[in-house]
mmCIF file of C-alpha atoms and ligand atoms in Angstrom:
data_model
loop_
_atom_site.group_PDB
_atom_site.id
_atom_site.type_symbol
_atom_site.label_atom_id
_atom_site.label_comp_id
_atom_site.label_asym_id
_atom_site.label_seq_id
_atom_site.Cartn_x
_atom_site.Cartn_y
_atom_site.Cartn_z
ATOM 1 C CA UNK A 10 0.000 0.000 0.000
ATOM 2 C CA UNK A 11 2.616 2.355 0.831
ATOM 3 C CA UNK A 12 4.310 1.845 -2.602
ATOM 4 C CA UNK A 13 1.366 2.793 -4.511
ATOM 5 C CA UNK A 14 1.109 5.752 -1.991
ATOM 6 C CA UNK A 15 4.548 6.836 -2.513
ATOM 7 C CA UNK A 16 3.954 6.344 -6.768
ATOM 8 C CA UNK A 17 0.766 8.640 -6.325
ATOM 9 C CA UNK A 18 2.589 11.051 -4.731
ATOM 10 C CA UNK A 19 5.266 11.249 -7.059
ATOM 11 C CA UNK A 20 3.125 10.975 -10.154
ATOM 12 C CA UNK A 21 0.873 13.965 -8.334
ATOM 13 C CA UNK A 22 4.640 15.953 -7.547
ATOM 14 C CA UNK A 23 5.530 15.784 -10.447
ATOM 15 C CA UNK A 24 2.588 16.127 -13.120
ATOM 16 C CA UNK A 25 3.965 18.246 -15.521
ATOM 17 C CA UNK A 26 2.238 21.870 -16.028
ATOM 18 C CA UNK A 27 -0.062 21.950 -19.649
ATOM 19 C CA UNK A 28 0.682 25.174 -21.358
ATOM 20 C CA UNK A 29 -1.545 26.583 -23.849
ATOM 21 C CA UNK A 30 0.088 28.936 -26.292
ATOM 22 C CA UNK A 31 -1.708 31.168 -29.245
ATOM 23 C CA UNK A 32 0.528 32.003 -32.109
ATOM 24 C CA UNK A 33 2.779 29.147 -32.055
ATOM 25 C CA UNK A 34 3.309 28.853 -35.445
ATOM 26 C CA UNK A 35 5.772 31.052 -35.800
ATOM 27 C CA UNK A 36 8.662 33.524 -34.012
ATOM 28 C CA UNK A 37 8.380 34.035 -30.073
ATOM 29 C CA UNK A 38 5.250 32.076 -29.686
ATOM 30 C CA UNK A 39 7.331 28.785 -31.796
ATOM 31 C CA UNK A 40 10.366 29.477 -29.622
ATOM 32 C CA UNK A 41 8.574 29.434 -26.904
ATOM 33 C CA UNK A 42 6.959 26.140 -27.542
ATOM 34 C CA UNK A 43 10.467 24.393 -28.316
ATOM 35 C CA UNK A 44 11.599 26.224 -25.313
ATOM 36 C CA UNK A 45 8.758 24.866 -22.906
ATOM 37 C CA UNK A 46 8.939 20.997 -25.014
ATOM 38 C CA UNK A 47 12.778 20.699 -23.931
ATOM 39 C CA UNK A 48 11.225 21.883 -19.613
ATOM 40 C CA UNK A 49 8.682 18.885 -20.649
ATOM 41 C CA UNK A 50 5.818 20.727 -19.962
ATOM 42 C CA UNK A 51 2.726 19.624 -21.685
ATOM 43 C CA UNK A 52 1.749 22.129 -24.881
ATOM 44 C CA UNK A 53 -1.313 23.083 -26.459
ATOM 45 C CA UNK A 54 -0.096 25.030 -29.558
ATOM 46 C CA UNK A 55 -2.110 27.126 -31.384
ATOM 47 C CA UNK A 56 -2.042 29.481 -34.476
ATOM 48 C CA UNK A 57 -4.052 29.796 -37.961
ATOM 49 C CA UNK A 58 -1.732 27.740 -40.466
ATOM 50 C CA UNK A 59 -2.525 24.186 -40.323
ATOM 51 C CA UNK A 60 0.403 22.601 -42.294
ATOM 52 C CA UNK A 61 2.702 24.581 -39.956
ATOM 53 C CA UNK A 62 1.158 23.335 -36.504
ATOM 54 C CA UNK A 63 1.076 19.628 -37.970
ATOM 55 C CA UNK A 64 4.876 20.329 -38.723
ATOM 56 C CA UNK A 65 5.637 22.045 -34.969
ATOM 57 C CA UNK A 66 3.913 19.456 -33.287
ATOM 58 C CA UNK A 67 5.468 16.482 -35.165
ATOM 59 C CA UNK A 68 8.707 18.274 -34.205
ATOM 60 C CA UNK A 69 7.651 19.284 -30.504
ATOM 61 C CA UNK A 70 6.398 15.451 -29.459
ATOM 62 C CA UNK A 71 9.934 14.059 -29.804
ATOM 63 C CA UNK A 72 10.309 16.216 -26.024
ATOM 64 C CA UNK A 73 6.796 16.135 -24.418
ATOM 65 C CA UNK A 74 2.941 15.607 -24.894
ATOM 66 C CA UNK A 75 1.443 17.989 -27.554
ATOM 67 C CA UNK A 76 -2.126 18.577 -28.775
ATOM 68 C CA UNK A 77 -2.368 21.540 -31.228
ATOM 69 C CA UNK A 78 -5.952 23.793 -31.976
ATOM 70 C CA UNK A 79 -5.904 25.561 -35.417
ATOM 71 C CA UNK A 80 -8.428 28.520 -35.046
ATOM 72 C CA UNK A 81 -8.853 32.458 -35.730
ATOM 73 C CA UNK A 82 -8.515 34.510 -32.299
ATOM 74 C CA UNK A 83 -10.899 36.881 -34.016
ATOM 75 C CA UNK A 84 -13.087 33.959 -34.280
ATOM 76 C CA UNK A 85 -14.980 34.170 -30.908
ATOM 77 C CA UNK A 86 -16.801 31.116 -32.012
ATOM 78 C CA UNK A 87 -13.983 28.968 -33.111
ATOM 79 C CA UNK A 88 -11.868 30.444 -30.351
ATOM 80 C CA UNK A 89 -14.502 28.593 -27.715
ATOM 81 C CA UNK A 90 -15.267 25.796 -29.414
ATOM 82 C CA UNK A 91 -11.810 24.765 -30.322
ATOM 83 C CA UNK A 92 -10.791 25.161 -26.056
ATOM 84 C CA UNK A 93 -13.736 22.973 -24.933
ATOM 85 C CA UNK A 94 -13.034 20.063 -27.369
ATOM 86 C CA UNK A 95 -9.788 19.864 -25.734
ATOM 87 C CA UNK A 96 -9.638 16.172 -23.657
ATOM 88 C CA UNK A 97 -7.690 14.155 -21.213
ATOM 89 C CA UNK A 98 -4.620 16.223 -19.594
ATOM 90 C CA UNK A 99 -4.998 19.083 -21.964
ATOM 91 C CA UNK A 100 -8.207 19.659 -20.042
ATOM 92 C CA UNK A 101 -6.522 21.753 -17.355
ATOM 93 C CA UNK A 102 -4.902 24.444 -18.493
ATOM 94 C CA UNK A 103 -2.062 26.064 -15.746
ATOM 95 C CA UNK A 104 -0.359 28.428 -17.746
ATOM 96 C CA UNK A 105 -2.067 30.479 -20.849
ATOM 97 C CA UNK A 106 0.124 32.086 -22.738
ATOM 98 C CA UNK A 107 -1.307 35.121 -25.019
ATOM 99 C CA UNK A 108 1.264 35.921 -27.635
ATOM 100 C CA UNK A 109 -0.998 35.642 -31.104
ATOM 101 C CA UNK A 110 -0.729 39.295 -32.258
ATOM 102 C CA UNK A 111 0.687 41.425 -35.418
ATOM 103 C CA UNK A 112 1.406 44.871 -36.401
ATOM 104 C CA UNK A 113 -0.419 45.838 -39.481
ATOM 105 C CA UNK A 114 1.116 48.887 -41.454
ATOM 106 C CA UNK A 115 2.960 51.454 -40.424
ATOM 107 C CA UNK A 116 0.955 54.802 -41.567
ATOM 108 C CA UNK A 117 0.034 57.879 -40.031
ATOM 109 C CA UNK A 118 -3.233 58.320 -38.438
ATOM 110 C CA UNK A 119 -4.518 60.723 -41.468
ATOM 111 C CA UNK A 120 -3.980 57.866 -44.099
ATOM 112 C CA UNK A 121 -3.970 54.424 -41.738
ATOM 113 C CA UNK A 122 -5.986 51.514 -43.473
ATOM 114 C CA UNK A 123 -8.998 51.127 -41.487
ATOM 115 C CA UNK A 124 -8.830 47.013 -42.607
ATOM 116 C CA UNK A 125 -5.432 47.395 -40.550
ATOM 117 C CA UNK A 126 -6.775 49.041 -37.957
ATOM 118 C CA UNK A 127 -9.925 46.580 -37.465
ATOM 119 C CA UNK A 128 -6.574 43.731 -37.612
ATOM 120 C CA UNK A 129 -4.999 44.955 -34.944
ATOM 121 C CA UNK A 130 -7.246 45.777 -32.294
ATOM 122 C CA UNK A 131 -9.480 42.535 -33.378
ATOM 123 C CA UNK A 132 -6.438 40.099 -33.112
ATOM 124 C CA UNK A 133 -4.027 42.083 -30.393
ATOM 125 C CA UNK A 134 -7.111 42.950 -27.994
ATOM 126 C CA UNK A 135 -9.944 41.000 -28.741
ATOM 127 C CA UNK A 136 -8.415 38.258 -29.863
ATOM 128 C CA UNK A 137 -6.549 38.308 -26.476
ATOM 129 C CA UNK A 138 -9.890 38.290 -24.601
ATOM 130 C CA UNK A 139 -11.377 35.882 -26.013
ATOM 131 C CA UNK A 140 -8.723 33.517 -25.998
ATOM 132 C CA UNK A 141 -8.477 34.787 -21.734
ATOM 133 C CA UNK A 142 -12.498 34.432 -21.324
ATOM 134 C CA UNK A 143 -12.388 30.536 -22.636
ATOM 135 C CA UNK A 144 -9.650 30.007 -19.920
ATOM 136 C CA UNK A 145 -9.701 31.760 -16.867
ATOM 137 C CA UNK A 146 -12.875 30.628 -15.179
ATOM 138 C CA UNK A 147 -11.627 27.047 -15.028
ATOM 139 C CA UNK A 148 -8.005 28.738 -13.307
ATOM 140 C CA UNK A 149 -10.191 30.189 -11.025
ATOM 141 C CA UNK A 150 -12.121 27.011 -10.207
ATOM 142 C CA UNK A 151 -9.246 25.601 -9.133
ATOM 143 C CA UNK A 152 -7.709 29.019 -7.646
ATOM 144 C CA UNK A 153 -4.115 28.756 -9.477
ATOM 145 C CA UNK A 154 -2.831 29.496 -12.744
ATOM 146 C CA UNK A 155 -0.162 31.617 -14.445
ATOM 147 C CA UNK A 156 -1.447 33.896 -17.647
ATOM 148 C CA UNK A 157 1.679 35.469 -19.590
ATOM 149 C CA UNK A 158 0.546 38.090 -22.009
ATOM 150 C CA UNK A 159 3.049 39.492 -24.462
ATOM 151 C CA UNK A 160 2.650 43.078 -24.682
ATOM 152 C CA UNK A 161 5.274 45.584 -26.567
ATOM 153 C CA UNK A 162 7.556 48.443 -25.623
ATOM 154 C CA UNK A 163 4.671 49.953 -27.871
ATOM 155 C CA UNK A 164 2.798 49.319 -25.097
ATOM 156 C CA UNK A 165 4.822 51.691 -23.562
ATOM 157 C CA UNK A 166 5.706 54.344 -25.291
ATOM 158 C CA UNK A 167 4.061 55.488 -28.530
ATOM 159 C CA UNK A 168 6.293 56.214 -32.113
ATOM 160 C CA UNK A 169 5.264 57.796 -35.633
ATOM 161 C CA UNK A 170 3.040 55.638 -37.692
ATOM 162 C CA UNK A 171 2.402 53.393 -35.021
ATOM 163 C CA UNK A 172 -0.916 55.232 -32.945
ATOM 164 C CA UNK A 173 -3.310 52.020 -33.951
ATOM 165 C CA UNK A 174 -0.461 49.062 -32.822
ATOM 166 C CA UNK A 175 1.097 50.719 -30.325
ATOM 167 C CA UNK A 176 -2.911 51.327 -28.857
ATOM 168 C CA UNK A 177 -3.531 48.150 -28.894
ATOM 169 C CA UNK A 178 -0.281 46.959 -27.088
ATOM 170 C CA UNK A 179 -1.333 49.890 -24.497
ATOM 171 C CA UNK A 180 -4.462 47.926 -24.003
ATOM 172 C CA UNK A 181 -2.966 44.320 -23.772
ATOM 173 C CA UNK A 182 -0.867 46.386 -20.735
ATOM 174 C CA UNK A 183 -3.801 47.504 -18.909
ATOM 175 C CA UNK A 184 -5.523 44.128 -19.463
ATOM 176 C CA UNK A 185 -2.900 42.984 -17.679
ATOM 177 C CA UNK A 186 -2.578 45.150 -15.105
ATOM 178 C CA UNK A 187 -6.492 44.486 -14.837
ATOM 179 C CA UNK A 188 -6.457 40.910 -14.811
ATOM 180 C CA UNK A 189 -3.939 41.443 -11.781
ATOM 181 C CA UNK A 190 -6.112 42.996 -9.501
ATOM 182 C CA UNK A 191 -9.326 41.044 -10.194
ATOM 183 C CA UNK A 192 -7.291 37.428 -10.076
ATOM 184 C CA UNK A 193 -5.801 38.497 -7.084
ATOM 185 C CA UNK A 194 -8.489 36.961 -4.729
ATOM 186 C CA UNK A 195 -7.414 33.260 -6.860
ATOM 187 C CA UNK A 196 -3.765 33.649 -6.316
ATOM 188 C CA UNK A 197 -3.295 33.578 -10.264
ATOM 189 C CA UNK A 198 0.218 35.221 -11.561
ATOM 190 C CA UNK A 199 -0.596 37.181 -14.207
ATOM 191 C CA UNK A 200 2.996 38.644 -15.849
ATOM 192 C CA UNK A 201 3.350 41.103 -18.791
ATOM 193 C CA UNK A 202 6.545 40.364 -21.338
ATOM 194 C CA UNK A 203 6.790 43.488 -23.296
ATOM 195 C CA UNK A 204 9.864 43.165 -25.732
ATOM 196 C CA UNK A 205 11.414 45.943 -28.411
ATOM 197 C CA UNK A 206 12.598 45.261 -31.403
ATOM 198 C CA UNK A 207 12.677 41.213 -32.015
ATOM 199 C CA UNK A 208 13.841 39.380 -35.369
ATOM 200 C CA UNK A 209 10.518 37.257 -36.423
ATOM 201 C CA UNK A 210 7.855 37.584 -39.393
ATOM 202 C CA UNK A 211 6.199 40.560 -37.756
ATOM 203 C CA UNK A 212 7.968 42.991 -40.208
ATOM 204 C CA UNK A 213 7.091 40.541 -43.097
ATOM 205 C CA UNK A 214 3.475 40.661 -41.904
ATOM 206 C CA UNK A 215 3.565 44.389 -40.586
ATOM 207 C CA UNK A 216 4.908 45.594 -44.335
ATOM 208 C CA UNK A 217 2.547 42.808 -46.104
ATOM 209 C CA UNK A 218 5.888 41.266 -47.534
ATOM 210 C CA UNK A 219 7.410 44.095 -48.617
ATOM 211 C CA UNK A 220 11.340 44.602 -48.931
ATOM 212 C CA UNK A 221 10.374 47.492 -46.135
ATOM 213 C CA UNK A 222 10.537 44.766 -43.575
ATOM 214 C CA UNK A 223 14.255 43.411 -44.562
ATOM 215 C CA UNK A 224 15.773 47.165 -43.103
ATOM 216 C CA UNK A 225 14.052 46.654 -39.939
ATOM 217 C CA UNK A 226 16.862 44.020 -38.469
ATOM 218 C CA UNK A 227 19.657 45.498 -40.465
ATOM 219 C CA UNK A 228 22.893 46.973 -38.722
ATOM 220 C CA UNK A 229 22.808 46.001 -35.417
ATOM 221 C CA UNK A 230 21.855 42.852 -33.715
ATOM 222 C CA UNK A 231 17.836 42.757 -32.785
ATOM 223 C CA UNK A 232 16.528 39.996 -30.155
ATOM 224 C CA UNK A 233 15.698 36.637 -31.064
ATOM 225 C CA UNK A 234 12.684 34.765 -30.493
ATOM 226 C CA UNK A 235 14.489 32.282 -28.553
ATOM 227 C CA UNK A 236 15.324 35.617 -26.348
ATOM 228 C CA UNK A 237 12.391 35.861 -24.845
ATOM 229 C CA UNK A 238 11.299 32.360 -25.134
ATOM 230 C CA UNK A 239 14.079 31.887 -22.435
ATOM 231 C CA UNK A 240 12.401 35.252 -20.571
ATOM 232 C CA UNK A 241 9.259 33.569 -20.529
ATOM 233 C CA UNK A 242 10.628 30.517 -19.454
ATOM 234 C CA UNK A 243 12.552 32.144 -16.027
ATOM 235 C CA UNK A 244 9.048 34.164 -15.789
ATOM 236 C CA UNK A 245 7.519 30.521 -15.529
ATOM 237 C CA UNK A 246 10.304 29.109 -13.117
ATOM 238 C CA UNK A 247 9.875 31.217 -10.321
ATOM 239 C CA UNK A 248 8.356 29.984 -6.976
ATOM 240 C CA UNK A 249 4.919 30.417 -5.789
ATOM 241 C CA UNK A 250 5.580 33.396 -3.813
ATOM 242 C CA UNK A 251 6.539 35.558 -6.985
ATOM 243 C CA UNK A 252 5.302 37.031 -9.927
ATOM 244 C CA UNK A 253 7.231 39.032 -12.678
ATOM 245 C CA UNK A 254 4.620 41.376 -13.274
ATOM 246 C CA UNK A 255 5.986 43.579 -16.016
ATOM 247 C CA UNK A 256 9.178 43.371 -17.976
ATOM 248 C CA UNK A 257 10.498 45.258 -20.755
ATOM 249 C CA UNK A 258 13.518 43.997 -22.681
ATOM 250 C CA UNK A 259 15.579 46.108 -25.286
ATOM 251 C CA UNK A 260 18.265 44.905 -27.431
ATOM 252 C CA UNK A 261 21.189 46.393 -26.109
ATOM 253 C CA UNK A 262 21.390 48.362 -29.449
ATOM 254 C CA UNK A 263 17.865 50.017 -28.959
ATOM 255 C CA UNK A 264 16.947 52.676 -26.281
ATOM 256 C CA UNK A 265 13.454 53.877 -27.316
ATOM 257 C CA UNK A 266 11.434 52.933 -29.990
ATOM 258 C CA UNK A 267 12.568 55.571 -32.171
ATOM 259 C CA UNK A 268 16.600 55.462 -31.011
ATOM 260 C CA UNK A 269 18.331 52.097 -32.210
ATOM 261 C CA UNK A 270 22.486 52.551 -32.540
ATOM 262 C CA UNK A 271 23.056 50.910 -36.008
ATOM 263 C CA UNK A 272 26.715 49.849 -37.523
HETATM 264 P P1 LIG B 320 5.239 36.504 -35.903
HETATM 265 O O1 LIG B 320 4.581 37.158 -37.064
HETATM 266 O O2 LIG B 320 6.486 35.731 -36.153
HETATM 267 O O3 LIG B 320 4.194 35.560 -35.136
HETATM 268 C C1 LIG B 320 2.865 35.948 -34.935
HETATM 269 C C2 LIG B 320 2.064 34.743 -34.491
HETATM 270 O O4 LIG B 320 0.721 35.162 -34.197
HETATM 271 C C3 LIG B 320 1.979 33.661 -35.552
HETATM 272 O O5 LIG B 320 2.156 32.406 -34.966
HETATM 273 C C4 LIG B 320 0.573 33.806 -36.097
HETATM 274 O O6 LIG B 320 0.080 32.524 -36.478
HETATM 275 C C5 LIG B 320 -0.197 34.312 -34.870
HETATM 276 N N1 LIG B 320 -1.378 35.053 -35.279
HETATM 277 C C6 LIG B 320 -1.418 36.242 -35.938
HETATM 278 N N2 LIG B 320 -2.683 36.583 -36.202
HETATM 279 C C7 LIG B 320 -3.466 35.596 -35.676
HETATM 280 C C8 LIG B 320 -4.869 35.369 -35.652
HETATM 281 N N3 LIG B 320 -5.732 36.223 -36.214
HETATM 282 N N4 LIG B 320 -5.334 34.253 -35.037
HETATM 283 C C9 LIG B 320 -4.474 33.375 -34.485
HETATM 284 N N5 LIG B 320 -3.137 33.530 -34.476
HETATM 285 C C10 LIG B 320 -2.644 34.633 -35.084
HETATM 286 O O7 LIG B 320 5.522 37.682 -34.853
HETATM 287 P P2 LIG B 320 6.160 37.671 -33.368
HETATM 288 O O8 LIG B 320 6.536 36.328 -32.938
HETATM 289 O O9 LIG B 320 7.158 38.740 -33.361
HETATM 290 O O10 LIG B 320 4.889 38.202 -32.543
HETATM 291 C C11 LIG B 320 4.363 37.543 -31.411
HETATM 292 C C12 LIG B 320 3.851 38.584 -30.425
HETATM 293 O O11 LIG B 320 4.935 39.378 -29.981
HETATM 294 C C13 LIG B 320 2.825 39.555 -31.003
HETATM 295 O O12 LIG B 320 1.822 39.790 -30.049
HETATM 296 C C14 LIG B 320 3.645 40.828 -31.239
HETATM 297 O O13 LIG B 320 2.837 41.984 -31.197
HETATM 298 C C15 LIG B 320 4.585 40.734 -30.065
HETATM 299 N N6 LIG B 320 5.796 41.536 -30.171
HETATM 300 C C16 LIG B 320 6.649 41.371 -31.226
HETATM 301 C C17 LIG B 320 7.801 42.142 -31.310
HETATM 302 C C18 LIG B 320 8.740 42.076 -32.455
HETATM 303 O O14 LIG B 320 9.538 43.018 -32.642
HETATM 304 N N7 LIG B 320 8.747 41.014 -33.252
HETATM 305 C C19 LIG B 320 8.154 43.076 -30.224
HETATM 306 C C20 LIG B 320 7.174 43.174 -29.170
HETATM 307 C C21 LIG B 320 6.059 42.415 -29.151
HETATM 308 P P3 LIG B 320 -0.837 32.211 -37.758
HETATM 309 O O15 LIG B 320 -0.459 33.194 -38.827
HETATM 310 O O16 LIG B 320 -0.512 30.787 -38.079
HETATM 311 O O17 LIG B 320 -2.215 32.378 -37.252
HETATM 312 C C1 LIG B 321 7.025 45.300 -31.757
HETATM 313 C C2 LIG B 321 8.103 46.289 -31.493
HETATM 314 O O1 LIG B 321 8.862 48.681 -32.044
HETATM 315 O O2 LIG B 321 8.107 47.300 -33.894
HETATM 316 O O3 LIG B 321 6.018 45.370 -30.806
HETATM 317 O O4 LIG B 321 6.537 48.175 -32.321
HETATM 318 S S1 LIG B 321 7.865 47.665 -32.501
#
């Protein structure tokens, strides 16, 4: 009897954490995923581009248990559906990590695409609430839970061209800050990762594939994804007694939005 005690309590010690992670399919939100798959926790990945998610999670199961959820965040529908269907230990999420987001253009306010616009806040806000609203009552339920949203230093500070993006990386901030106080009373961490200038496809994406988005990286060295993978990873590693609440991370070359040393 005391054996299959002692195995209980091991198996119970050591159950690994599920993380559920929304743009996986590509820069921070992949690294992070790799990142997490090497700690063994348990991954829900998540993103639009189905070929790309079958590929990650082919990948990602060589480390640790993976179950992936191809869906819209603008999709409040989808976005719902797609989190109840998940089963078994995928069930309980402990750690939600909102990172799906894009900047779209870069134009003054007098000529910005209102399509862009509608992309951004739908996506970097909405999309963010939705994703929090399927999740959070069952982290309550069980009065624990760690929700990581990745904000911007545009959530900080605002730069030309950027009112609409760096708005809606404002707003991801105060969600944060929000979700803080009211998950206080369920002893849920609730940590915002708000990085400058990082070397992914948001450039591709924010200059629709342009050669625009080649100069952004060029002349000094940006962060990596795997940067703040490794960020969000220490974030995650911390006892029970503390949360990171807010962090901003520069590459050393950057001071501001608008002042980066290049060559
Ligand atoms: P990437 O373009 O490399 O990755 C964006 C990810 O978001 C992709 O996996 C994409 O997946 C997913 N995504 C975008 N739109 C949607 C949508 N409508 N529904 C579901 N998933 C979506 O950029 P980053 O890795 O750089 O960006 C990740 C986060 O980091 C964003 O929130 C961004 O604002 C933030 N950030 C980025 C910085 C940078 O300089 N790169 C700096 C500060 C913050 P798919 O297309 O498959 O849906
Ligand atoms: C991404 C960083 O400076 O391009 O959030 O807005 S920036």
């Amino acid at each position: 009897l005391s054996s299959i005690f002692k195995s209980n309590l091991y198996i119970q010690l050591n159950k690994m954490k599920t993380v559920l992670i929304t743009g996986a399919t590509s820069g921070i939100g992949k690294a992070t995923a790799f990142e997490l798959a090497k700690k063994k926790y348990n991954l829900i990945i998540c993103g639009r581009r189905k070929e790309r998610l079958t590929i990650i999670e082919k990948e990602l199961s060589r480390f640790t248990k993976v179950a992936s959820l191809c869906f819209d965040v603008r999709d409040k529908k989808a976005v719902f559906s797609e989190i109840d269907s998940l089963s078994g230990e995928f069930k309980e999420i402990d750690i939600l990590i909102n990172n799906a987001g894009n900047a779209h253009g870069l134009d003054p306010v007098q000529s910005g695409d209102l399509e862009d616009w509608d992309a951004m806040m739908d996506i970097n806000v909405k999309g963010l609430l939705y994703v929090s609203k399927a999740i959070i009552p069952e982290m309550t339920k069980r009065a624990k839970g760690h929700i990581i949203n990745i904000g911007s230093s545009a959530g900080k500070e605002v730069y030309p061209k950027g009112a609409v993006y760096c708005a809606s990386k404002h707003a991801v901030i105060a969600i944060t800050d929000g979700m803080r106080i009211d998950l206080n009373p369920f002893g849920i961490k609730v940590t915002a990762i708000n990085p400058g200038l990082v070397e992914t496809e948001f450039s591709k994406v924010r200059f629709k594939g342009s050669y625009k988005a080649d100069n952004v990286y060029k002349g000094y060295k940006a962060l990596q994804a795997e940067d703040i993978a490794e960020i969000i990873a220490f974030a995650l590693s911390r006892p029970a007694h503390v949360n990171i609440a807010d962090l901003l991370v520069f590459p050393t070359a950057q001071a501001s939005s608008t002042i980066v040393k290049r060559g």
